[in-house]
Backbone as a printed PyTorch tensor [residue, N CA C, xyz], in Angstrom:
tensor([[[30.5870, 87.8690, 45.1230],
         [31.0600, 88.5070, 43.8270],
         [32.4430, 88.1530, 43.6540]],

        [[33.3320, 88.0860, 44.5940],
         [34.6530, 87.9330, 44.5210],
         [34.8460, 86.3260, 44.0130]],

        [[33.9880, 85.5630, 44.5870],
         [34.3890, 84.2500, 44.2150],
         [33.7720, 83.9820, 42.6930]],

        [[32.8410, 84.6290, 42.2260],
         [32.3590, 84.5080, 40.8070],
         [33.4310, 85.2370, 40.0350]],

        [[34.0940, 86.3420, 40.5090],
         [35.0340, 86.8350, 39.7120],
         [36.3570, 86.1350, 39.5160]],

        [[36.5560, 85.2510, 40.5520],
         [37.7460, 84.2450, 40.4590],
         [37.4110, 83.2780, 39.5300]],

        [[36.2090, 82.6630, 39.4250],
         [35.7810, 81.5290, 38.7590],
         [35.7080, 82.0040, 37.3270]],

        [[35.1450, 83.0130, 37.0560],
         [34.9650, 83.4340, 35.4680],
         [36.4610, 83.8420, 34.6490]],

        [[37.4460, 83.9870, 35.5040],
         [38.8120, 84.2130, 34.9580],
         [39.6340, 82.9590, 35.1690]],

        [[39.5270, 82.1360, 36.3570],
         [40.3720, 81.0120, 36.3480],
         [39.8250, 79.7890, 35.5390]],

        [[38.7820, 79.5220, 35.1810],
         [38.2770, 78.5380, 34.5100],
         [38.7260, 78.6580, 33.0930]],

        [[38.5940, 79.8520, 32.4690],
         [39.1740, 79.9640, 31.0630],
         [40.6270, 80.0080, 31.0820]],

        [[41.2230, 80.5920, 32.0980],
         [42.6970, 80.5700, 32.1440],
         [43.3260, 79.1360, 32.0530]],

        [[42.6600, 78.1950, 32.9340],
         [43.1780, 76.8140, 32.9390],
         [42.9780, 76.0110, 31.7330]],

        [[41.7840, 76.3840, 31.1040],
         [41.5680, 75.8440, 29.7060],
         [42.7470, 76.2890, 28.7880]],

        [[42.9540, 77.4200, 28.7390],
         [44.0210, 78.0350, 27.7680],
         [45.2130, 77.7830, 28.2790]],

        [[45.6440, 77.5300, 29.4470],
         [47.1100, 77.4500, 29.8280],
         [47.4650, 75.9300, 30.1760]],

        [[46.5450, 74.8910, 29.8030],
         [47.0460, 73.6460, 30.1270],
         [48.2260, 73.2180, 29.5010]],

        [[48.3040, 73.5660, 27.8820],
         [49.6060, 73.1890, 27.5260],
         [50.8150, 73.8340, 28.0390]],

        [[50.8760, 75.2230, 28.5270],
         [51.8740, 75.7330, 29.2410],
         [52.2000, 74.8990, 30.4750]],

        [[51.2560, 74.6380, 31.1410],
         [51.4170, 73.8600, 32.4310],
         [51.9710, 72.5730, 32.0940]],

        [[51.7330, 71.9360, 30.9260],
         [52.1560, 70.6160, 30.6810],
         [53.7410, 70.8270, 30.2630]],

        [[53.9570, 71.7890, 29.5060],
         [55.3270, 71.9240, 28.9860],
         [56.1180, 72.2920, 30.3710]],

        [[55.7050, 73.2070, 31.1160],
         [56.5980, 73.4870, 32.3510],
         [56.6350, 72.4830, 33.2590]],

        [[55.6630, 71.3940, 33.3660],
         [55.8630, 70.3080, 34.2670],
         [56.9240, 69.4470, 33.7260]],

        [[57.1300, 69.2110, 32.2740],
         [58.0280, 68.3190, 31.6890],
         [59.6400, 68.8960, 31.8580]],

        [[59.4610, 70.3600, 31.7170],
         [60.8210, 71.0580, 32.0560],
         [61.3910, 70.8930, 33.3980]],

        [[60.4980, 71.1000, 34.3740],
         [60.7800, 70.8060, 35.6980],
         [61.2100, 69.3150, 36.0710]],

        [[60.5860, 68.5300, 35.3580],
         [60.9560, 66.9950, 35.5830],
         [62.3730, 66.7590, 35.0490]],

        [[62.7070, 67.3290, 33.9080],
         [64.0020, 67.1310, 33.3750],
         [64.8900, 67.8020, 34.1210]],

        [[64.7620, 69.2660, 34.5290],
         [65.9090, 69.9700, 35.0740],
         [65.8970, 69.7420, 36.6070]],

        [[64.9740, 69.3920, 37.3230],
         [64.8520, 69.4720, 38.7590],
         [64.5800, 68.1590, 39.2910]],

        [[64.1100, 67.2500, 38.4570],
         [63.6720, 65.9460, 38.9290],
         [62.1370, 65.9210, 39.6010]],

        [[62.0040, 64.8670, 40.3370],
         [60.6160, 64.7290, 40.8940],
         [60.6570, 65.1500, 42.3850]],

        [[59.7210, 65.5410, 43.0630],
         [58.4270, 65.7420, 42.3240],
         [58.2740, 67.0050, 41.5540]],

        [[57.4430, 67.0050, 40.7070],
         [57.2750, 68.2430, 39.7320],
         [56.5710, 69.3120, 40.4890]],

        [[55.5150, 69.0720, 41.2410],
         [54.7660, 70.0410, 41.9070],
         [55.6350, 70.0570, 43.4690]],

        [[55.5090, 71.3220, 43.9690],
         [55.6920, 71.5580, 45.2850],
         [54.5040, 71.8610, 46.2000]],

        [[54.3590, 71.1000, 47.1360],
         [52.9750, 71.1330, 48.0150],
         [53.5100, 71.4850, 49.2620]],

        [[52.8880, 72.4990, 49.9750],
         [53.1220, 72.9420, 51.4160],
         [51.8770, 73.3560, 51.9230]],

        [[51.7640, 73.0460, 53.3660],
         [50.5010, 73.5500, 54.1560],
         [50.8950, 75.0010, 54.4650]],

        [[49.6810, 75.8020, 54.0160],
         [49.7820, 77.1900, 54.3830],
         [48.4720, 77.7680, 54.9730]],

        [[48.5410, 78.7480, 55.6510],
         [47.2180, 79.3050, 56.1990],
         [46.2960, 80.0220, 55.2630]],

        [[45.0500, 79.7620, 55.2210],
         [44.0890, 80.3800, 54.4460],
         [43.1700, 81.1770, 55.1280]],

        [[42.0760, 81.3060, 54.7390],
         [40.9560, 82.3890, 55.5010],
         [40.8740, 81.9530, 56.9730]],

        [[41.1040, 82.7810, 57.8600],
         [41.1880, 82.5920, 59.3360],
         [42.2400, 81.6790, 59.7160]],

        [[43.2720, 81.5140, 58.8260],
         [44.0950, 80.5360, 59.3630],
         [44.0420, 79.0850, 58.9240]],

        [[42.9550, 78.9090, 58.3490],
         [42.6720, 77.2930, 58.2070],
         [43.7170, 76.9030, 57.0740]],

        [[44.1630, 75.5900, 57.4590],
         [45.4110, 75.1460, 56.6280],
         [44.9410, 74.5570, 55.3750]],

        [[45.6820, 74.6180, 54.3060],
         [45.2870, 74.1130, 52.9550],
         [46.5820, 73.9370, 52.3170]],

        [[46.6680, 73.0840, 51.1740],
         [47.9150, 72.6640, 50.6180],
         [48.0240, 73.4660, 49.3800]],

        [[49.0770, 74.4110, 49.4220],
         [49.3340, 75.2120, 48.3510],
         [50.0670, 74.3040, 47.2430]],

        [[49.8590, 74.6800, 45.9600],
         [50.4140, 73.8420, 44.7960],
         [51.1340, 74.8390, 43.9340]],

        [[52.4810, 74.5360, 43.8310],
         [53.4020, 75.2650, 42.8600],
         [54.4360, 74.4460, 41.9990]],

        [[54.8700, 74.9310, 41.0860],
         [55.9520, 74.2600, 40.5380],
         [57.1090, 74.2450, 41.4340]],

        [[58.0530, 73.1940, 41.3940],
         [59.2270, 73.0690, 42.0550],
         [60.3190, 73.9910, 41.4570]],

        [[61.0600, 74.6080, 42.3170],
         [62.0400, 75.6150, 41.8000],
         [63.4290, 75.4600, 42.3930]],

        [[63.3740, 74.3330, 43.3910],
         [64.7350, 74.1180, 44.0470],
         [65.0660, 72.5860, 43.8490]],

        [[66.3800, 72.4000, 43.7350],
         [66.7560, 71.1500, 43.7430],
         [67.0430, 70.4320, 45.2680]],

        [[67.0520, 69.1620, 45.4140],
         [67.4510, 68.4340, 46.5890],
         [68.8510, 68.5300, 46.7550]],

        [[69.3080, 69.3880, 47.7260],
         [70.8820, 69.1510, 48.0570],
         [71.0830, 69.2860, 49.5360]],

        [[72.0430, 68.3730, 50.0170],
         [72.0970, 68.3070, 51.5880],
         [73.5430, 68.4280, 51.9840]],

        [[73.5840, 68.9970, 53.2500],
         [74.8580, 68.9870, 53.9950],
         [75.3640, 67.4530, 54.4350]],

        [[76.5880, 67.4180, 54.6450],
         [77.0250, 66.0920, 55.0220],
         [76.3480, 65.5020, 56.0290]],

        [[75.6590, 66.2970, 57.0620],
         [74.9210, 65.8520, 58.1130],
         [73.5400, 65.5490, 57.6910]],

        [[73.2290, 65.7710, 56.6570],
         [71.8620, 65.3050, 56.0040],
         [70.8210, 66.3510, 56.0660]],

        [[71.1320, 67.5550, 56.4420],
         [70.2510, 68.8480, 56.3470],
         [70.2960, 69.3710, 54.9420]],

        [[69.1690, 69.9650, 54.6840],
         [68.8610, 70.7080, 53.4480],
         [69.8280, 72.0440, 53.4590]],

        [[70.5580, 72.1040, 52.2770],
         [71.3460, 73.3830, 52.0960],
         [70.3690, 74.6260, 52.0990]],

        [[70.9790, 75.6770, 52.3780],
         [70.1400, 76.9490, 52.2820],
         [69.4480, 76.9990, 50.8450]],

        [[68.4390, 77.9190, 50.8690],
         [67.6690, 78.1780, 49.7190],
         [68.6160, 78.6690, 48.5490]],

        [[69.5130, 79.5560, 48.9730],
         [70.4010, 80.2710, 47.9150],
         [71.3190, 79.1360, 47.1720]],

        [[71.4660, 78.0270, 47.8870],
         [72.2980, 76.9970, 47.3110],
         [71.4560, 75.8790, 46.5100]],

        [[70.1240, 75.9070, 46.6290],
         [69.2740, 75.1220, 46.0170],
         [68.6530, 75.5790, 44.9520]],

        [[68.3460, 76.8930, 44.8860],
         [67.7210, 77.5960, 43.7630],
         [68.4640, 77.6460, 42.5570]],

        [[68.0510, 76.9000, 41.4880],
         [68.8170, 76.7590, 40.3660],
         [68.4930, 77.9360, 39.3590]],

        [[69.1920, 78.2380, 38.3200],
         [69.0070, 79.3090, 37.3890],
         [67.5230, 79.0820, 36.6930]],

        [[67.1360, 77.7660, 36.4130],
         [65.7900, 77.6820, 35.8230],
         [64.8140, 77.8760, 36.9220]],

        [[65.0650, 77.7620, 38.1750],
         [64.1590, 78.0480, 39.3340],
         [63.9920, 79.5040, 39.3960]],

        [[65.1020, 80.2200, 39.3590],
         [65.1750, 81.6270, 39.3070],
         [64.2370, 82.1290, 38.1570]],

        [[64.3140, 81.7220, 37.1420],
         [63.5130, 82.0750, 35.9400],
         [61.9880, 81.9300, 36.1190]],

        [[61.6100, 80.6010, 36.7320],
         [60.4010, 80.3950, 37.0030],
         [59.8100, 81.4250, 38.0570]],

        [[60.6440, 81.8550, 39.0750],
         [60.2220, 82.7740, 40.0490],
         [60.2000, 84.0620, 39.6160]],

        [[61.0600, 84.6300, 38.7670],
         [61.0400, 85.9430, 38.2870],
         [60.0330, 86.1850, 37.4250]],

        [[59.3540, 85.2780, 36.6180],
         [58.2460, 85.3410, 35.6680],
         [57.0090, 84.8310, 36.3930]],

        [[57.1770, 84.3530, 37.5540],
         [55.8950, 83.9480, 38.3940],
         [55.3250, 82.6140, 37.6880]],

        [[55.8470, 82.1820, 36.8770],
         [55.3840, 80.8150, 36.1700],
         [55.1290, 79.7030, 37.2590]],

        [[56.1320, 79.7150, 38.1930],
         [55.9160, 78.7380, 39.3400],
         [54.6360, 78.8680, 40.1540]],

        [[53.9070, 79.8500, 39.9910],
         [52.6660, 80.1230, 40.6580],
         [51.5310, 79.4900, 39.8400]],

        [[51.6210, 79.2770, 38.5410],
         [50.4370, 78.8890, 37.8260],
         [49.6750, 77.9020, 38.3410]],

        [[50.0640, 76.7240, 39.0800],
         [49.3380, 75.6970, 39.5150],
         [48.4890, 76.0940, 40.7250]],

        [[48.6990, 77.2430, 41.1620],
         [47.8300, 77.8090, 42.2780],
         [46.5360, 78.2230, 41.8790]],

        [[46.3240, 78.2540, 40.4710],
         [44.9470, 78.3600, 39.7600],
         [44.0270, 77.1720, 40.2240]],

        [[44.6200, 76.0490, 40.5790],
         [43.9440, 74.8540, 41.0640],
         [43.4530, 75.1020, 42.4170]],

        [[44.1930, 75.8320, 43.2360],
         [43.9310, 76.2320, 44.5240],
         [42.5510, 77.2620, 44.5290]],

        [[42.7310, 78.2080, 43.5240],
         [41.6880, 79.1920, 43.3060],
         [40.3530, 78.5820, 42.9430]],

        [[40.4440, 77.4950, 42.0750],
         [39.3230, 76.8330, 41.5700],
         [38.6660, 76.0660, 42.7570]],

        [[39.4420, 75.5190, 43.5760],
         [38.9000, 74.7850, 44.9840],
         [38.3980, 75.6740, 45.8880]],

        [[38.7390, 77.0390, 45.6790],
         [38.0780, 78.0100, 46.6990],
         [39.0030, 78.1220, 47.9020]],

        [[40.2610, 77.7450, 47.8550],
         [41.2270, 77.8670, 48.9390],
         [42.0250, 79.0520, 48.6900]],

        [[42.1870, 79.7170, 47.6400],
         [42.8250, 80.8800, 47.3430],
         [41.9620, 81.8580, 46.4390]],

        [[42.2390, 83.0280, 46.3920],
         [41.6910, 84.1390, 45.5030],
         [42.7960, 84.4740, 44.4850]],

        [[42.3890, 84.9450, 43.2510],
         [43.3790, 85.6150, 42.3220],
         [44.0180, 86.6830, 43.2020]],

        [[43.3580, 87.5440, 43.9970],
         [43.8870, 88.7110, 44.6500],
         [43.8160, 88.5360, 46.0880]],

        [[44.7150, 88.7570, 46.7540],
         [44.6720, 88.7560, 48.4070],
         [46.0110, 88.7520, 48.8840]],

        [[46.3370, 88.7690, 50.2270],
         [47.5930, 88.6020, 50.7620],
         [48.0810, 87.2100, 50.4590]],

        [[49.4630, 87.1600, 50.0610],
         [49.9430, 85.9690, 49.8400],
         [49.8780, 84.9790, 51.0950]],

        [[49.6540, 83.7450, 50.9830],
         [49.7030, 82.7260, 52.0320],
         [51.1680, 82.4690, 52.3450]],

        [[51.3370, 82.6740, 53.7020],
         [52.8940, 82.5980, 54.1720],
         [52.9630, 81.1900, 54.8690]],

        [[53.8810, 81.0990, 55.9500],
         [53.9900, 79.7490, 56.5620],
         [53.0860, 79.6340, 57.7790]],

        [[52.6970, 78.3560, 58.0630],
         [51.9810, 78.1720, 59.1950],
         [52.5960, 78.7400, 60.4580]],

        [[53.9190, 78.5660, 60.6730],
         [54.4370, 79.0250, 62.0210],
         [54.4800, 80.5130, 62.1860]],

        [[54.0520, 81.3370, 61.1210],
         [54.2200, 82.5800, 61.3240],
         [52.8540, 83.0420, 62.0200]],

        [[51.7160, 82.3790, 62.0250],
         [50.5790, 82.6440, 62.6830],
         [50.6150, 83.0570, 64.0520]],

        [[51.4150, 82.5220, 64.7430],
         [51.5130, 82.6550, 66.2320],
         [52.7220, 83.9850, 66.4090]],

        [[53.2810, 84.3160, 65.3130],
         [54.0850, 85.3970, 65.5080],
         [53.6630, 86.7790, 65.1530]],

        [[52.4320, 86.6700, 64.4720],
         [51.8820, 88.0930, 64.0310],
         [51.3820, 88.8810, 65.3430]],

        [[51.5580, 90.1500, 65.2250],
         [50.7810, 91.0260, 66.0670],
         [49.4030, 91.0350, 65.7240]],

        [[48.5390, 91.4420, 66.5490],
         [47.0370, 91.4730, 66.4160],
         [46.7080, 92.3700, 65.0770]],

        [[47.5480, 93.3330, 64.6920],
         [47.2430, 93.9890, 63.4730],
         [47.6400, 93.2400, 62.2550]],

        [[48.7950, 92.6750, 62.2460],
         [49.3090, 91.8400, 61.2950],
         [48.4050, 90.5090, 60.9460]],

        [[47.9090, 90.0560, 62.0960],
         [46.9980, 88.9400, 61.8670],
         [45.7100, 89.3220, 61.2290]],

        [[45.4810, 90.5710, 60.8710],
         [44.1150, 90.8310, 60.3210],
         [44.4710, 90.3940, 58.6580]],

        [[45.5990, 90.2050, 58.3040],
         [45.6450, 89.7070, 56.9200],
         [45.0470, 88.3680, 56.5490]],

        [[44.8600, 87.7050, 57.6660],
         [44.1250, 86.3440, 57.4030],
         [42.4390, 86.4930, 57.3040]],

        [[41.8570, 87.8460, 57.4080],
         [40.5780, 87.9320, 57.5450],
         [39.9630, 87.7470, 56.0880]],

        [[40.7660, 87.6630, 55.0700],
         [40.2430, 87.5660, 53.7240],
         [41.0780, 86.3030, 53.1870]],

        [[40.5270, 85.7840, 52.0390],
         [41.1720, 84.5010, 51.4220],
         [42.5200, 85.0910, 50.7500]],

        [[43.5490, 84.2710, 50.9890],
         [44.8190, 84.6140, 50.4560],
         [44.7510, 84.5290, 48.8050]],

        [[45.6830, 85.2050, 48.1770],
         [45.6940, 85.3230, 46.8790],
         [47.1020, 85.0460, 46.1530]],

        [[46.9160, 84.7150, 44.9160],
         [48.0520, 84.4810, 43.9390],
         [49.0040, 85.7860, 43.9370]],

        [[48.3560, 86.8090, 43.7170],
         [48.9370, 88.2260, 43.7410],
         [48.2470, 88.9740, 44.6740]],

        [[48.7680, 90.2020, 45.0880],
         [48.1860, 90.9620, 45.9170],
         [48.7920, 92.4410, 45.9240]],

        [[48.2900, 93.2960, 46.8110],
         [48.7690, 94.6740, 46.9730],
         [50.1980, 94.8940, 47.1440]],

        [[50.7450, 93.9470, 48.1840],
         [52.0870, 93.9610, 48.5050],
         [52.9730, 93.5790, 47.3690]],

        [[52.3960, 92.5220, 46.4970],
         [53.3050, 91.9000, 45.3660],
         [53.3760, 92.9550, 44.3350]],

        [[52.3350, 93.9930, 44.0450],
         [52.6590, 95.0630, 43.1500],
         [53.1820, 96.1870, 43.5270]],

        [[53.5250, 96.3380, 44.7430],
         [54.3040, 97.4070, 45.5260],
         [55.6540, 97.2220, 46.2300]],

        [[56.3060, 96.2900, 45.5750],
         [57.5580, 95.9670, 46.0690],
         [58.0130, 94.4140, 46.2910]],

        [[56.9150, 93.6670, 46.2970],
         [57.3440, 92.2270, 46.5000],
         [58.1560, 91.9920, 47.5390]],

        [[59.2270, 91.1700, 47.3470],
         [60.0490, 90.6740, 48.4590],
         [61.0730, 91.6820, 48.6280]],

        [[61.2290, 92.8510, 48.0490],
         [62.0460, 94.0540, 48.3810],
         [61.6900, 94.5870, 49.4090]],

        [[60.2660, 94.3520, 50.0170],
         [59.7380, 95.2340, 51.0420],
         [60.1350, 94.5000, 52.3530]],

        [[60.2470, 95.2430, 53.4150],
         [60.3340, 94.6830, 54.8640],
         [59.2680, 94.0230, 55.2050]],

        [[59.1380, 93.1600, 56.1690],
         [57.9250, 92.4760, 56.4400],
         [56.9720, 93.4240, 56.9870]],

        [[57.4560, 94.3640, 57.7700],
         [56.3630, 95.5120, 58.3370],
         [55.6850, 96.2440, 57.2210]],

        [[56.4360, 96.5300, 56.2220],
         [55.8900, 97.1880, 54.9770],
         [54.8980, 96.2750, 54.2630]],

        [[55.2360, 95.0720, 54.2710],
         [54.6520, 93.9530, 53.5150],
         [53.2500, 93.9840, 54.1370]],

        [[53.3100, 93.5250, 55.4300],
         [52.0100, 93.3520, 56.3060],
         [51.0970, 94.6450, 56.3580]],

        [[51.8040, 95.8710, 56.3680],
         [51.0940, 96.9010, 56.2730],
         [50.0240, 97.2180, 55.1200]],

        [[50.8940, 96.8010, 53.8410],
         [50.0440, 96.8500, 52.6140],
         [48.9580, 95.7730, 52.6710]],

        [[49.2030, 94.4710, 53.1580],
         [48.2380, 93.5880, 53.2360],
         [46.9900, 93.9620, 54.1560]],

        [[47.1200, 94.6470, 55.2500],
         [46.0010, 94.9780, 55.9830],
         [45.2890, 96.3330, 55.2730]],

        [[46.0860, 97.1590, 54.5760],
         [45.4090, 98.0550, 53.7520],
         [44.5210, 97.3860, 52.7710]],

        [[44.9590, 96.3600, 52.0810],
         [44.0840, 95.7300, 51.1570],
         [42.8430, 94.8960, 51.9650]],

        [[43.0950, 94.5910, 53.0330],
         [41.8700, 94.1320, 53.8610],
         [40.7130, 95.1560, 54.0080]],

        [[41.2930, 96.4180, 54.3320],
         [40.2390, 97.5540, 54.6040],
         [39.7880, 98.0800, 53.5200]],

        [[40.4520, 97.9640, 52.3630],
         [40.0920, 98.5690, 51.1200],
         [39.6060, 97.8490, 49.8870]],

        [[39.3230, 96.5040, 50.1000],
         [39.2300, 95.5470, 49.0750],
         [38.0410, 95.9180, 48.2070]],

        [[38.0350, 95.7760, 46.9050],
         [36.8510, 96.0640, 45.9840],
         [37.2620, 95.3960, 44.7050]],

        [[36.1920, 95.2630, 43.8670],
         [36.3350, 94.6340, 42.3720],
         [37.2420, 95.3300, 41.6600]],

        [[37.2150, 96.7560, 41.7400],
         [38.1610, 97.7710, 41.0450],
         [39.5330, 97.5770, 41.4690]],

        [[39.7470, 97.5120, 42.7330],
         [40.9940, 97.2780, 43.2830],
         [41.6840, 96.0440, 42.7130]],

        [[40.8630, 94.9180, 42.8080],
         [41.3920, 93.8490, 42.3790],
         [41.8810, 93.8000, 40.9080]],

        [[40.8800, 94.4810, 40.0590],
         [41.2530, 94.4010, 38.6260],
         [42.5770, 95.2550, 38.4110]],

        [[42.7270, 96.4610, 39.2860],
         [44.0350, 97.2140, 39.2530],
         [45.1520, 96.3410, 39.6090]],

        [[45.0260, 95.4880, 40.6070],
         [46.1530, 94.6850, 41.0290],
         [46.4450, 93.6870, 40.0020]],

        [[45.4520, 93.0370, 39.2480],
         [45.5440, 92.0250, 38.1950],
         [46.5620, 92.6820, 37.0800]],

        [[46.1520, 93.9010, 36.6530],
         [46.7270, 94.7960, 35.7480],
         [48.2400, 95.0340, 36.1110]],

        [[48.4510, 95.5130, 37.2960],
         [49.7990, 95.8300, 37.8030],
         [50.6100, 94.6240, 37.6370]],

        [[49.9080, 93.5190, 38.2410],
         [50.8400, 92.1410, 38.0960],
         [51.3530, 91.8690, 36.7140]],

        [[50.5110, 92.0170, 35.7750],
         [51.1270, 91.8250, 34.4940],
         [52.2940, 92.6120, 34.2410]],

        [[52.3230, 93.9150, 34.5470],
         [53.4280, 94.7330, 34.2960],
         [54.6580, 94.2110, 35.1540]],

        [[54.4840, 93.7720, 36.3480],
         [55.3820, 93.3280, 37.1020],
         [56.1690, 91.9230, 36.6710]],

        [[55.2690, 91.0300, 35.9100],
         [55.6750, 89.8740, 35.4930],
         [56.6890, 90.0790, 34.2620]],

        [[56.3220, 91.3090, 33.4520],
         [57.1100, 91.5990, 32.0590],
         [58.3270, 92.3030, 32.5900]],

        [[58.3350, 92.8220, 33.9160],
         [59.5530, 93.5650, 34.2660],
         [60.0440, 93.1080, 35.6410]],

        [[60.4160, 91.6730, 35.5690],
         [60.5720, 90.9740, 36.8800],
         [61.6890, 91.6980, 37.8120]],

        [[61.3350, 92.3750, 38.7770],
         [62.0530, 92.8780, 39.7300],
         [61.6370, 92.5990, 41.2860]],

        [[62.3150, 92.6850, 42.0990],
         [62.0410, 92.3580, 43.5900],
         [61.6020, 91.0620, 43.8320]],

        [[62.1430, 90.0730, 43.1140],
         [61.8330, 88.6280, 43.4890],
         [62.4090, 88.3680, 44.6080]],

        [[63.7650, 88.8830, 44.8400],
         [64.4570, 88.3070, 46.2920],
         [64.6580, 89.6250, 47.0990]],

        [[64.5600, 89.3090, 48.3430],
         [65.0110, 90.2260, 49.1500],
         [66.4040, 90.4670, 49.0980]],

        [[67.0750, 91.6120, 49.2250],
         [68.4060, 92.0570, 49.1080],
         [69.3030, 90.9760, 50.1840]],

        [[70.1440, 90.2240, 49.7220],
         [70.8580, 89.5370, 50.5820],
         [70.3130, 88.1690, 50.8790]],

        [[69.2520, 87.7590, 50.1580],
         [68.6900, 86.4390, 50.3960],
         [68.1330, 85.8770, 49.0200]],

        [[68.1650, 84.6690, 48.9980],
         [67.6630, 83.9860, 47.6510],
         [66.1170, 84.2700, 47.4710]],

        [[65.3580, 84.2990, 48.5200],
         [64.0100, 84.5030, 48.5540],
         [63.6640, 85.6410, 49.4270]],

        [[63.0300, 85.4270, 50.5130],
         [62.6950, 86.0110, 51.6470],
         [63.1740, 85.6250, 53.0740]],

        [[63.7240, 86.5720, 53.8980],
         [64.4420, 86.0040, 55.1790],
         [63.0410, 85.6960, 55.9340]],

        [[63.4460, 84.7900, 56.9330],
         [62.1630, 84.3240, 57.5960],
         [61.7060, 85.2830, 58.5870]],

        [[60.3330, 85.4660, 58.7250],
         [59.5870, 86.3230, 59.6140],
         [59.7400, 85.7260, 61.0440]],

        [[60.4000, 86.5170, 61.8470],
         [60.5710, 85.9540, 63.4450],
         [59.8180, 86.7310, 64.3520]],

        [[58.6880, 87.5110, 63.8130],
         [57.9570, 88.2980, 64.8270],
         [58.2170, 89.6660, 64.9870]],

        [[57.2210, 90.4460, 65.6370],
         [57.2600, 91.7910, 65.7340],
         [56.6550, 92.1710, 67.0680]],

        [[57.4020, 92.8420, 67.8360],
         [56.8520, 93.3130, 69.2140],
         [56.2170, 94.5630, 69.1810]],

        [[56.3880, 95.3120, 68.1940],
         [55.8070, 96.6160, 68.0630],
         [54.2640, 96.5420, 67.8090]],

        [[53.3380, 96.8780, 68.8130],
         [51.9510, 96.7900, 68.6260],
         [51.2980, 97.5640, 67.5300]],

        [[51.9820, 98.6440, 67.0610],
         [51.5450, 99.4450, 65.8670],
         [51.6980, 98.7570, 64.6130]],

        [[52.4860, 97.6220, 64.5370],
         [52.5210, 97.0900, 63.1980],
         [52.2300, 95.5580, 63.3060]]])
């Protein structure tokens, strides 16, 4: 039922939003250059890798030694706008169409985090990752990692069609009032380095 729910919402959304996707793609190309789309390997259901697709929000900028500058130095005002409105996430509808993601579920993080999770935190990978989720409508990047993972696991244990509808509705509100896009003191979210507390 969840897959059917994803498809009956995603297919019409892609048909309606393709002009928006085209315009955003052109703006990204003009303001940030190529590539327009950001692709990165992320863990899906049970940690199976897939390529997430998003609009690019950062410019290429390097230190004299050739290493990339920190995110805060590469994230442009236009990129911040895309992130605060979640417009950079729209291409992930293609991931949903392919069955790699769901509309609702824990956000897919980085592959290197898999080995850093506690057994409890690793339960977030028991469901298909989502474009939006319970943690996103309850604080987003303003949350600590422990709080975010606790909300993800709560979703795994309590998921239902009604809960997904509630999360989608709350997501619309969070987009209209863009808060908590960045963790305090960081351009996005600080790296998760692991947690030795077995209760988290």
